[in-house]
Amino acid sequence: MGELNVFFFPFMAQGHMIPTLDMAKLFASRGVKASIITTPLNQPVFSKAVEKYAQLGFQIQIRLLQFPAVEVGLPEDCESADKIPSGGDARPKFQKACAMLQKPLEDLLQELRPNCLVADMFFPWATEAAAKFDIPRLVFHGSSYLAMCAMNSLKTHKPFRDVTSDLELFNIPNLPHELKLTRLQVSPVDRSELETPFKEMFRRVLKSEEISYGVIFNSFHELEPDYADHYMNVLGRRAWSVGPLSLYNRDVEDKAQRGKKSAIDEHECLEWLDSKNPHSVVYICFGSGANFAPSQLHEMAMGIEASGMDFVWVIRNKREEDSGSEKWMPEGFEERTKGKGLIIRGWAPQVLILDHPSIGAFVTHCGWNSTLEGVCAGVPMVTWPLFADQFLNEKLMTDILRTGTGVGSKEWKNVDCDGVKREAIAEAIKKVMIGEESEEMRSRAKAMKDKAKKAIEEGGSSYLGLSSLLDELRTYHAN
Ligand code: UDP
């Protein structure tokens, strides 16, 4: 049979679109005809890279679906998660608008008959859409095996019901390791008995995972082998690992142009980093969706300064308009840290920074993309989870790989995150940068970085994972 034609349909949030673009590039580099489905206002996330790869001779393109924001009562420009107005029923409306994409998606599938649809977990209806045309649907969660296994356990066993206080530790049952959480670190949707539209959606997500052709992971076997095995052999899911996807960005341009437009010129940024000694700078960034209380940002600044380390600090609160006012900034902070610190207000070229030899540690919210990018850079991490799967990803770094130390984040919260004191921040940064255990952590991190690189090389575990998936897809349609 001829070449495979695969459609990729990411949820409209940076943490989903960025790895999906990398995945489409990867598939195209292996001879697949790749099409990314998105909405008009999200096209810029993909267009530069797609143009570049198409010019290099790969078969990759974008297909647009109109997003019915106005029809569901959202502002016209609300086509991505970071544009959803806070409060009210904007989130369910956004979900509704996403679900309204099912019909236009079906029209596209009917017309173009791809061999496979890789669609985001947030689009559970995509399985049904693809099934109408006998197209296998793969789910992309953009999360770790560990998080998927742990969430399954939490939903099934509800161990947080057996503790007497919000801060008492409990074990997440039936996992390959003993991993502990507190009730406050579990998502409020999971710990509450209330039926909400969000809870219902997650039920549909789980169901769609069970009835889909399989699940594709941005992970690699050597990183979390016990959890990949558990997911496939105990939970009985079909899964393929093809990551770490960020490693498919090899030159400065690719690394600098992921997601939004950088708020700093990449050469200026590299020049600043070049002026620093190896492993002497701590990089601090919390992904695309973090929303800290102003008092926490103040405390963070004080903690960073108290650590005495050189730093790159990316300041962006979820809503761009919030970060305009910086009343929380300690007086004189920027003058006092001049030369020692580089503040990036807005979007940073994260992978470019992390891969620079001067970076000695990464303070991260443990979003799965950031976690993997830290792994690929071989740097120890200060883990500061906030919400989503982040408290679970933290466990992989701190308890299993032992390449990170926690800052002591206590509560799952996606707005006004607060509660971590400056002393804890300074201590954790010093511990991974210069503390007694820092060399050991660094050498473990470096060993995992080498394994990550090997995984995507020809013959490596992720390389072979993709080969076997592509072989299966070829035979699916040959039969
Ligand atoms: N990112 C970036 N610059 C920024 C903030 C984030 O390039 O200033 C990228 C980061 O490299 C990662 C993604 O955005 O690829 C964030 O995904 P992650 O899963 O870490 O967190 P989320 O944004 O989904 O919470």
Short mmCIF file of C-alpha atoms and ligand atoms in Angstrom, two decimals:
data_model
loop_
_atom_site.label_atom_id
_atom_site.label_comp_id
_atom_site.label_asym_id
_atom_site.label_seq_id
_atom_site.Cartn_x
_atom_site.Cartn_y
_atom_site.Cartn_z
CA MET A 1 0.00 0.00 0.00
CA GLY A 2 1.06 3.63 -0.53
CA GLU A 3 2.13 6.19 2.02
CA LEU A 4 0.23 6.62 5.26
CA ASN A 5 -1.88 9.69 5.73
CA VAL A 6 -2.26 10.69 9.39
CA PHE A 7 -4.32 13.55 10.88
CA PHE A 8 -3.30 15.22 14.14
CA PHE A 9 -5.90 17.19 16.08
CA PRO A 10 -4.57 18.85 19.24
CA PHE A 11 -6.59 20.61 21.94
CA MET A 12 -6.09 24.35 21.68
CA ALA A 13 -3.63 24.93 24.53
CA GLN A 14 0.12 25.40 24.22
CA GLY A 15 0.93 22.28 26.25
CA HIS A 16 -1.07 20.22 23.72
CA MET A 17 -0.33 22.02 20.44
CA ILE A 18 3.46 22.17 20.92
CA PRO A 19 4.05 18.40 21.35
CA THR A 20 1.48 17.60 18.63
CA LEU A 21 3.38 19.77 16.16
CA ASP A 22 6.58 17.94 17.10
CA MET A 23 4.75 14.64 16.65
CA ALA A 24 3.47 15.61 13.20
CA LYS A 25 7.01 16.61 12.21
CA LEU A 26 8.29 13.27 13.50
CA PHE A 27 5.71 11.27 11.54
CA ALA A 28 6.45 13.33 8.41
CA SER A 29 10.17 12.64 8.82
CA ARG A 30 9.31 8.92 8.73
CA GLY A 31 7.54 9.20 5.37
CA VAL A 32 3.99 9.83 6.63
CA LYS A 33 1.78 12.48 5.05
CA ALA A 34 0.88 14.53 8.14
CA SER A 35 -1.99 17.02 8.47
CA ILE A 36 -2.54 19.16 11.55
CA ILE A 37 -6.12 20.17 12.20
CA THR A 38 -6.63 23.41 14.06
CA THR A 39 -8.66 26.62 14.08
CA PRO A 40 -7.76 29.88 12.31
CA LEU A 41 -6.48 31.81 15.34
CA ASN A 42 -4.23 28.90 16.38
CA GLN A 43 -2.65 28.56 12.96
CA PRO A 44 0.37 30.77 13.82
CA VAL A 45 1.51 28.18 16.40
CA PHE A 46 2.12 25.77 13.53
CA SER A 47 2.62 27.79 10.36
CA LYS A 48 6.36 28.64 10.50
CA ALA A 49 7.43 25.10 11.35
CA VAL A 50 5.06 23.57 8.81
CA GLU A 51 6.31 25.89 6.05
CA LYS A 52 9.90 25.09 6.92
CA TYR A 53 9.34 21.32 6.96
CA ALA A 54 7.33 21.40 3.76
CA GLN A 55 10.18 23.30 2.09
CA LEU A 56 12.58 20.61 3.27
CA GLY A 57 10.49 18.13 1.31
CA PHE A 58 8.37 16.60 4.09
CA GLN A 59 4.66 16.14 3.54
CA ILE A 60 3.08 18.24 6.25
CA GLN A 61 0.21 20.68 6.12
CA ILE A 62 -2.44 22.47 8.18
CA ARG A 63 -6.20 22.05 7.79
CA LEU A 64 -8.51 24.60 9.39
CA LEU A 65 -11.88 24.17 11.05
CA GLN A 66 -13.88 27.28 11.98
CA PHE A 67 -14.34 27.51 15.77
CA PRO A 68 -17.92 28.32 16.86
CA ALA A 69 -16.92 30.67 19.71
CA VAL A 70 -19.66 33.24 19.08
CA GLU A 71 -22.33 30.56 18.56
CA VAL A 72 -21.81 29.30 22.12
CA GLY A 73 -21.62 32.81 23.59
CA LEU A 74 -17.85 33.22 23.90
CA PRO A 75 -15.87 36.22 22.66
CA GLU A 76 -14.94 36.01 18.98
CA ASP A 77 -11.22 35.56 19.65
CA CYS A 78 -11.69 32.78 22.22
CA GLU A 79 -10.17 29.86 20.32
CA SER A 80 -7.63 28.66 22.86
CA ALA A 81 -7.60 27.73 26.53
CA ASP A 82 -5.65 30.83 27.54
CA LYS A 83 -8.36 33.05 26.05
CA ILE A 84 -11.22 31.53 28.06
CA PRO A 85 -12.67 34.29 30.27
CA SER A 86 -12.33 33.45 33.96
CA GLY A 87 -15.34 32.49 36.04
CA GLY A 88 -18.91 31.88 35.00
CA ASP A 89 -19.70 29.12 32.56
CA ALA A 90 -17.04 30.01 29.99
CA ARG A 91 -15.23 26.69 30.38
CA PRO A 92 -18.26 24.48 29.69
CA LYS A 93 -19.05 26.77 26.76
CA PHE A 94 -15.56 26.22 25.39
CA GLN A 95 -16.04 22.47 25.76
CA LYS A 96 -19.34 22.75 23.95
CA ALA A 97 -17.74 24.68 21.09
CA CYS A 98 -15.04 21.98 20.86
CA ALA A 99 -17.70 19.26 20.68
CA MET A 100 -19.39 21.19 17.86
CA LEU A 101 -16.25 20.50 15.82
CA GLN A 102 -17.30 16.86 15.52
CA LYS A 103 -19.43 17.41 12.42
CA PRO A 104 -16.89 19.50 10.46
CA LEU A 105 -14.25 16.93 11.48
CA GLU A 106 -16.41 14.13 10.13
CA ASP A 107 -16.82 16.02 6.85
CA LEU A 108 -13.05 16.30 6.59
CA LEU A 109 -12.54 12.61 7.41
CA GLN A 110 -15.16 11.58 4.90
CA GLU A 111 -13.57 13.66 2.18
CA LEU A 112 -9.94 12.84 2.81
CA ARG A 113 -10.06 9.38 4.40
CA PRO A 114 -6.81 9.48 6.41
CA ASN A 115 -5.35 6.17 7.66
CA CYS A 116 -5.35 7.32 11.28
CA LEU A 117 -6.58 10.17 13.46
CA VAL A 118 -4.43 11.19 16.42
CA ALA A 119 -6.82 13.30 18.47
CA ASP A 120 -6.46 14.95 21.83
CA MET A 121 -7.94 13.42 24.99
CA PHE A 122 -10.20 16.47 25.33
CA PHE A 123 -11.99 15.37 22.16
CA PRO A 124 -13.55 12.07 23.34
CA TRP A 125 -16.11 12.30 20.50
CA ALA A 126 -13.30 11.95 17.95
CA THR A 127 -13.31 8.15 18.40
CA GLU A 128 -16.91 7.96 17.25
CA ALA A 129 -16.25 10.38 14.40
CA ALA A 130 -13.33 8.29 13.13
CA ALA A 131 -15.21 5.01 13.59
CA LYS A 132 -17.87 6.15 11.11
CA PHE A 133 -15.23 5.87 8.39
CA ASP A 134 -13.34 2.91 9.85
CA ILE A 135 -10.40 5.15 10.74
CA PRO A 136 -8.41 4.09 13.83
CA ARG A 137 -8.30 6.85 16.42
CA LEU A 138 -5.30 7.23 18.70
CA VAL A 139 -5.67 9.26 21.90
CA PHE A 140 -2.98 11.78 22.83
CA HIS A 141 -3.06 12.79 26.50
CA GLY A 142 0.21 14.67 26.54
CA SER A 143 0.81 13.18 29.97
CA SER A 144 3.10 10.59 31.59
CA TYR A 145 2.38 6.89 31.99
CA LEU A 146 2.81 7.38 35.73
CA ALA A 147 0.15 10.09 35.83
CA MET A 148 -2.27 8.01 33.76
CA CYS A 149 -1.79 4.97 36.02
CA ALA A 150 -2.07 7.03 39.21
CA MET A 151 -5.20 8.87 38.04
CA ASN A 152 -6.78 5.56 37.21
CA SER A 153 -5.99 4.30 40.71
CA LEU A 154 -7.31 7.47 42.36
CA LYS A 155 -10.57 7.25 40.41
CA THR A 156 -11.02 3.55 41.09
CA HIS A 157 -9.99 3.29 44.75
CA LYS A 158 -10.63 6.84 46.03
CA PRO A 159 -7.98 6.44 48.77
CA PHE A 160 -8.42 10.11 49.78
CA ARG A 161 -11.70 9.10 51.42
CA ASP A 162 -9.81 7.09 54.05
CA VAL A 163 -7.80 9.93 55.55
CA THR A 164 -8.99 12.08 58.41
CA SER A 165 -7.47 15.37 57.30
CA ASP A 166 -6.59 17.20 54.09
CA LEU A 167 -2.90 17.03 54.92
CA GLU A 168 -2.61 13.36 55.93
CA LEU A 169 -0.59 11.33 53.45
CA PHE A 170 -2.15 8.31 51.77
CA ASN A 171 -0.70 5.76 49.40
CA ILE A 172 -1.95 5.61 45.80
CA PRO A 173 -2.96 1.93 45.67
CA ASN A 174 -1.82 -0.77 43.24
CA LEU A 175 1.07 1.06 41.61
CA PRO A 176 4.59 -0.27 41.03
CA HIS A 177 5.97 2.08 43.75
CA GLU A 178 4.65 3.42 47.01
CA LEU A 179 3.66 6.98 46.05
CA LYS A 180 1.99 9.26 48.54
CA LEU A 181 -0.24 12.29 48.18
CA THR A 182 -2.51 14.31 50.43
CA ARG A 183 -6.16 14.98 49.72
CA LEU A 184 -5.37 18.62 48.93
CA GLN A 185 -3.06 17.49 46.14
CA VAL A 186 -5.84 15.61 44.35
CA SER A 187 -7.89 17.51 41.80
CA PRO A 188 -11.10 18.92 43.36
CA VAL A 189 -13.08 17.32 40.52
CA ASP A 190 -11.83 13.88 41.55
CA ARG A 191 -12.17 14.32 45.29
CA SER A 192 -15.64 15.81 45.21
CA GLU A 193 -18.79 13.71 44.98
CA LEU A 194 -20.55 16.45 43.01
CA GLU A 195 -21.50 15.75 39.42
CA THR A 196 -20.20 18.55 37.19
CA PRO A 197 -19.92 18.93 33.40
CA PHE A 198 -16.17 18.59 33.80
CA LYS A 199 -16.51 15.30 35.69
CA GLU A 200 -18.83 13.99 33.03
CA MET A 201 -16.34 15.01 30.36
CA PHE A 202 -13.52 13.12 32.11
CA ARG A 203 -15.71 10.04 32.26
CA ARG A 204 -16.16 10.28 28.50
CA VAL A 205 -12.40 10.77 28.09
CA LEU A 206 -11.70 7.55 30.00
CA LYS A 207 -14.33 5.67 28.05
CA SER A 208 -12.97 6.93 24.74
CA GLU A 209 -9.51 5.75 25.79
CA GLU A 210 -10.89 2.24 26.31
CA ILE A 211 -12.65 2.07 22.96
CA SER A 212 -10.02 3.82 20.83
CA TYR A 213 -7.42 2.00 18.77
CA GLY A 214 -4.77 2.93 21.31
CA VAL A 215 -2.89 5.72 23.05
CA ILE A 216 0.22 7.54 21.92
CA PHE A 217 2.63 8.81 24.58
CA ASN A 218 5.18 11.59 24.64
CA SER A 219 7.47 9.48 26.79
CA PHE A 220 10.18 6.87 26.36
CA HIS A 221 10.41 3.42 27.81
CA GLU A 222 13.59 3.94 29.86
CA LEU A 223 12.07 6.91 31.72
CA GLU A 224 9.13 5.12 33.34
CA PRO A 225 9.33 1.44 32.35
CA ASP A 226 7.28 0.15 35.31
CA TYR A 227 4.43 2.53 34.51
CA ALA A 228 4.46 1.84 30.76
CA ASP A 229 4.22 -1.88 31.62
CA HIS A 230 1.52 -1.28 34.23
CA TYR A 231 -0.51 0.81 31.79
CA MET A 232 -0.35 -1.83 29.09
CA ASN A 233 -0.30 -5.07 31.05
CA VAL A 234 -2.32 -4.29 34.18
CA LEU A 235 -4.72 -1.66 32.84
CA GLY A 236 -4.77 -3.44 29.50
CA ARG A 237 -4.36 -0.45 27.20
CA ARG A 238 -2.61 -0.47 23.85
CA ALA A 239 0.07 2.21 23.86
CA TRP A 240 3.07 3.42 21.92
CA SER A 241 5.84 5.72 23.18
CA VAL A 242 7.37 8.06 20.62
CA GLY A 243 9.08 10.70 22.78
CA PRO A 244 10.66 12.80 24.01
CA LEU A 245 9.14 14.86 21.22
CA SER A 246 11.01 18.07 22.03
CA LEU A 247 14.22 16.35 20.90
CA TYR A 248 13.05 16.58 17.31
CA ASN A 249 13.85 20.30 17.44
CA ARG A 250 17.50 20.28 16.60
CA ASP A 251 18.58 23.78 15.53
CA VAL A 252 18.42 27.14 17.30
CA GLU A 253 15.52 28.28 15.14
CA ASP A 254 13.38 25.20 15.88
CA LYS A 255 14.11 25.37 19.59
CA ALA A 256 13.42 29.11 19.78
CA GLN A 257 10.14 29.09 17.88
CA ARG A 258 7.90 26.77 19.84
CA GLY A 259 4.46 27.92 20.91
CA LYS A 260 4.16 31.69 21.09
CA LYS A 261 6.54 34.33 19.86
CA SER A 262 9.40 34.77 22.32
CA ALA A 263 9.48 37.94 24.35
CA ILE A 264 13.27 38.02 24.01
CA ASP A 265 15.50 37.82 20.98
CA GLU A 266 17.06 34.35 21.05
CA HIS A 267 20.55 35.64 20.27
CA GLU A 268 20.38 38.17 23.10
CA CYS A 269 19.27 35.38 25.39
CA LEU A 270 22.09 33.07 24.29
CA GLU A 271 24.64 35.86 24.67
CA TRP A 272 23.54 36.41 28.26
CA LEU A 273 23.76 32.68 29.00
CA ASP A 274 27.17 32.46 27.27
CA SER A 275 28.51 34.99 29.78
CA LYS A 276 27.79 32.58 32.65
CA ASN A 277 29.73 29.59 33.98
CA PRO A 278 28.54 26.02 33.36
CA HIS A 279 25.68 24.92 35.65
CA SER A 280 25.61 28.31 37.38
CA VAL A 281 22.14 29.57 36.37
CA VAL A 282 18.75 28.44 37.62
CA TYR A 283 15.91 28.60 35.07
CA ILE A 284 12.46 29.32 36.53
CA CYS A 285 9.32 28.90 34.43
CA PHE A 286 5.83 27.55 35.06
CA GLY A 287 4.50 26.70 31.62
CA SER A 288 1.62 28.36 29.85
CA GLY A 289 -1.20 28.21 32.37
CA ALA A 290 0.14 29.08 35.80
CA ASN A 291 -1.70 31.68 37.80
CA PHE A 292 -0.01 32.77 41.03
CA ALA A 293 -1.37 35.09 43.67
CA PRO A 294 0.57 38.39 43.71
CA SER A 295 1.76 37.58 47.25
CA GLN A 296 3.28 34.32 45.96
CA LEU A 297 5.12 36.14 43.17
CA HIS A 298 6.54 38.49 45.80
CA GLU A 299 7.66 35.54 47.90
CA MET A 300 9.14 33.88 44.83
CA ALA A 301 11.25 36.94 44.05
CA MET A 302 12.50 37.03 47.64
CA GLY A 303 13.30 33.31 47.56
CA ILE A 304 15.18 33.54 44.26
CA GLU A 305 17.23 36.45 45.57
CA ALA A 306 17.92 34.69 48.88
CA SER A 307 19.26 31.64 47.03
CA GLY A 308 22.12 33.82 45.78
CA MET A 309 22.09 32.04 42.42
CA ASP A 310 22.13 33.57 38.97
CA PHE A 311 18.77 33.07 37.29
CA VAL A 312 16.52 33.34 34.27
CA TRP A 313 12.99 33.96 35.49
CA VAL A 314 10.03 33.80 33.16
CA ILE A 315 7.22 35.92 34.53
CA ARG A 316 3.88 35.43 32.94
CA ASN A 317 0.66 35.04 34.73
CA LYS A 318 -2.05 33.22 32.89
CA ARG A 319 -3.81 36.35 31.75
CA GLU A 320 -1.49 38.64 29.92
CA GLU A 321 -3.26 41.69 31.31
CA ASP A 322 -2.48 40.53 34.89
CA SER A 323 1.24 40.53 34.31
CA GLY A 324 1.08 44.18 33.23
CA SER A 325 0.90 45.33 36.82
CA GLU A 326 3.80 44.22 38.99
CA LYS A 327 2.96 45.84 42.29
CA TRP A 328 4.09 42.62 43.95
CA MET A 329 7.69 43.02 42.75
CA PRO A 330 9.93 43.68 45.81
CA GLU A 331 11.27 47.20 45.75
CA GLY A 332 14.69 47.42 44.13
CA PHE A 333 14.69 43.72 43.14
CA GLU A 334 15.72 44.34 39.55
CA GLU A 335 18.46 46.80 40.47
CA ARG A 336 19.87 44.48 43.13
CA THR A 337 19.90 41.47 40.82
CA LYS A 338 21.17 43.30 37.74
CA GLY A 339 23.65 41.10 35.91
CA LYS A 340 22.75 38.13 38.10
CA GLY A 341 19.28 37.69 36.74
CA LEU A 342 17.53 37.80 33.41
CA ILE A 343 13.79 38.38 33.62
CA ILE A 344 11.71 37.39 30.62
CA ARG A 345 8.24 38.88 30.68
CA GLY A 346 6.02 36.80 28.45
CA TRP A 347 7.04 33.76 26.41
CA ALA A 348 10.55 32.32 26.71
CA PRO A 349 12.44 30.12 24.24
CA GLN A 350 12.40 27.38 26.88
CA VAL A 351 14.13 24.50 25.14
CA LEU A 352 16.87 26.79 23.86
CA ILE A 353 17.51 28.03 27.40
CA LEU A 354 17.33 24.62 29.09
CA ASP A 355 19.81 23.15 26.61
CA HIS A 356 22.41 25.83 27.33
CA PRO A 357 25.41 24.55 29.34
CA SER A 358 25.14 27.40 31.87
CA ILE A 359 21.79 26.09 33.15
CA GLY A 360 22.27 24.22 36.41
CA ALA A 361 18.69 23.57 37.49
CA PHE A 362 15.07 24.05 36.47
CA VAL A 363 12.34 25.29 38.80
CA THR A 364 9.25 23.79 37.16
CA HIS A 365 5.53 23.30 37.68
CA CYS A 366 6.00 19.73 36.37
CA GLY A 367 3.79 20.14 33.30
CA TRP A 368 4.67 17.01 31.37
CA ASN A 369 6.27 18.86 28.45
CA SER A 370 8.45 20.94 30.76
CA THR A 371 9.35 17.88 32.82
CA LEU A 372 10.49 16.02 29.71
CA GLU A 373 12.36 19.06 28.42
CA GLY A 374 14.19 19.21 31.74
CA VAL A 375 14.98 15.49 31.46
CA CYS A 376 16.33 16.00 27.93
CA ALA A 377 18.52 18.86 29.15
CA GLY A 378 19.91 16.64 31.92
CA VAL A 379 19.31 19.19 34.67
CA PRO A 380 18.09 18.53 38.22
CA MET A 381 14.76 20.12 39.05
CA VAL A 382 13.02 21.99 41.82
CA THR A 383 9.47 20.71 41.57
CA TRP A 384 6.60 23.10 42.22
CA PRO A 385 3.39 21.44 41.01
CA LEU A 386 0.22 23.50 40.82
CA PHE A 387 -2.61 21.52 39.18
CA ALA A 388 -3.61 18.99 36.46
CA ASP A 389 -1.25 15.96 36.46
CA GLN A 390 1.63 17.96 37.93
CA PHE A 391 1.62 16.52 41.47
CA LEU A 392 1.94 13.06 39.91
CA ASN A 393 4.75 14.00 37.51
CA GLU A 394 6.55 15.46 40.52
CA LYS A 395 6.68 11.99 42.08
CA LEU A 396 8.58 10.64 39.10
CA MET A 397 11.27 13.27 39.58
CA THR A 398 11.53 13.32 43.36
CA ASP A 399 10.69 9.76 44.45
CA ILE A 400 11.58 7.50 41.54
CA LEU A 401 14.31 9.09 39.39
CA ARG A 402 15.58 11.18 42.31
CA THR A 403 16.63 14.02 40.02
CA GLY A 404 14.49 16.62 41.72
CA THR A 405 13.55 18.08 45.05
CA GLY A 406 10.14 19.44 45.99
CA VAL A 407 9.58 23.02 47.03
CA GLY A 408 6.71 21.87 49.25
CA SER A 409 3.68 22.68 47.12
CA LYS A 410 0.68 21.60 49.16
CA GLU A 411 -2.48 22.27 47.24
CA TRP A 412 -3.91 21.52 43.78
CA LYS A 413 -5.03 24.94 42.56
CA ASN A 414 -5.31 26.52 39.15
CA VAL A 415 -5.92 30.10 40.21
CA ASP A 416 -4.21 32.33 42.77
CA CYS A 417 -1.66 29.65 43.69
CA ASP A 418 -0.01 30.53 46.97
CA GLY A 419 1.54 29.11 50.13
CA VAL A 420 5.21 28.46 49.38
CA LYS A 421 7.55 30.50 51.55
CA ARG A 422 10.72 32.23 50.43
CA GLU A 423 12.90 30.12 52.75
CA ALA A 424 11.63 26.90 51.15
CA ILE A 425 12.26 28.30 47.67
CA ALA A 426 15.81 29.40 48.48
CA GLU A 427 16.58 26.09 50.24
CA ALA A 428 15.32 23.95 47.35
CA ILE A 429 17.25 25.98 44.76
CA LYS A 430 20.47 25.75 46.78
CA LYS A 431 19.95 22.03 47.33
CA VAL A 432 19.84 21.22 43.60
CA MET A 433 22.44 23.79 42.56
CA ILE A 434 25.18 23.46 45.17
CA GLY A 435 23.97 21.20 47.97
CA GLU A 436 25.61 17.94 49.07
CA GLU A 437 23.35 15.84 46.87
CA SER A 438 23.48 18.13 43.84
CA GLU A 439 26.30 16.28 42.08
CA GLU A 440 24.54 12.94 42.46
CA MET A 441 21.27 14.39 41.21
CA ARG A 442 23.07 15.98 38.29
CA SER A 443 24.79 12.76 37.32
CA ARG A 444 21.51 10.81 37.49
CA ALA A 445 19.87 13.53 35.38
CA LYS A 446 22.73 13.38 32.88
CA ALA A 447 22.38 9.58 32.60
CA MET A 448 18.65 9.94 31.84
CA LYS A 449 19.40 12.65 29.26
CA ASP A 450 21.67 10.19 27.45
CA LYS A 451 18.94 7.53 27.52
CA ALA A 452 16.43 10.04 26.13
CA LYS A 453 18.73 10.81 23.20
CA LYS A 454 19.27 7.11 22.50
CA ALA A 455 15.53 6.40 22.61
CA ILE A 456 14.82 8.51 19.53
CA GLU A 457 17.86 7.43 17.51
CA GLU A 458 17.48 4.74 14.87
CA GLY A 459 17.03 1.46 16.76
CA GLY A 460 16.13 3.22 20.04
CA SER A 461 12.96 2.36 22.00
CA SER A 462 10.85 5.28 20.74
CA TYR A 463 12.15 4.91 17.21
CA LEU A 464 11.06 1.27 17.24
CA GLY A 465 7.79 2.17 18.98
CA LEU A 466 6.87 4.40 16.06
CA SER A 467 8.04 1.79 13.53
CA SER A 468 5.73 -0.81 15.04
CA LEU A 469 2.79 1.62 15.14
CA LEU A 470 3.31 2.58 11.48
CA ASP A 471 3.59 -1.10 10.51
CA GLU A 472 0.32 -1.83 12.28
CA LEU A 473 -1.44 1.05 10.59
CA ARG A 474 -0.23 -0.16 7.22
CA THR A 475 -1.57 -3.66 7.80
CA TYR A 476 -4.85 -2.32 9.27
CA HIS A 477 -5.69 -0.85 5.91
CA ALA A 478 -4.16 -3.61 3.85
CA ASN A 479 -6.63 -6.09 5.38
N1 UDP B 1 6.89 27.08 27.01
C1 UDP B 1 7.77 27.89 26.35
N2 UDP B 1 7.98 29.15 26.85
C2 UDP B 1 7.35 29.62 27.95
C3 UDP B 1 6.46 28.77 28.63
C4 UDP B 1 6.24 27.50 28.14
O1 UDP B 1 8.37 27.49 25.34
O2 UDP B 1 7.61 30.75 28.34
C5 UDP B 1 6.61 25.73 26.47
C6 UDP B 1 7.36 24.66 27.19
O3 UDP B 1 8.63 24.48 26.61
C7 UDP B 1 6.45 23.45 27.02
C8 UDP B 1 5.06 24.07 26.95
O4 UDP B 1 5.25 25.44 26.62
O5 UDP B 1 6.74 22.80 25.79
C9 UDP B 1 4.32 23.99 28.26
O6 UDP B 1 3.84 22.71 28.45
P1 UDP B 1 3.79 22.02 29.88
O7 UDP B 1 3.19 20.67 29.69
O8 UDP B 1 5.12 22.06 30.52
O9 UDP B 1 2.87 22.96 30.74
P2 UDP B 1 1.42 23.61 30.53
O10 UDP B 1 1.63 24.88 29.83
O11 UDP B 1 0.61 22.62 29.73
O12 UDP B 1 0.95 23.78 31.93
#
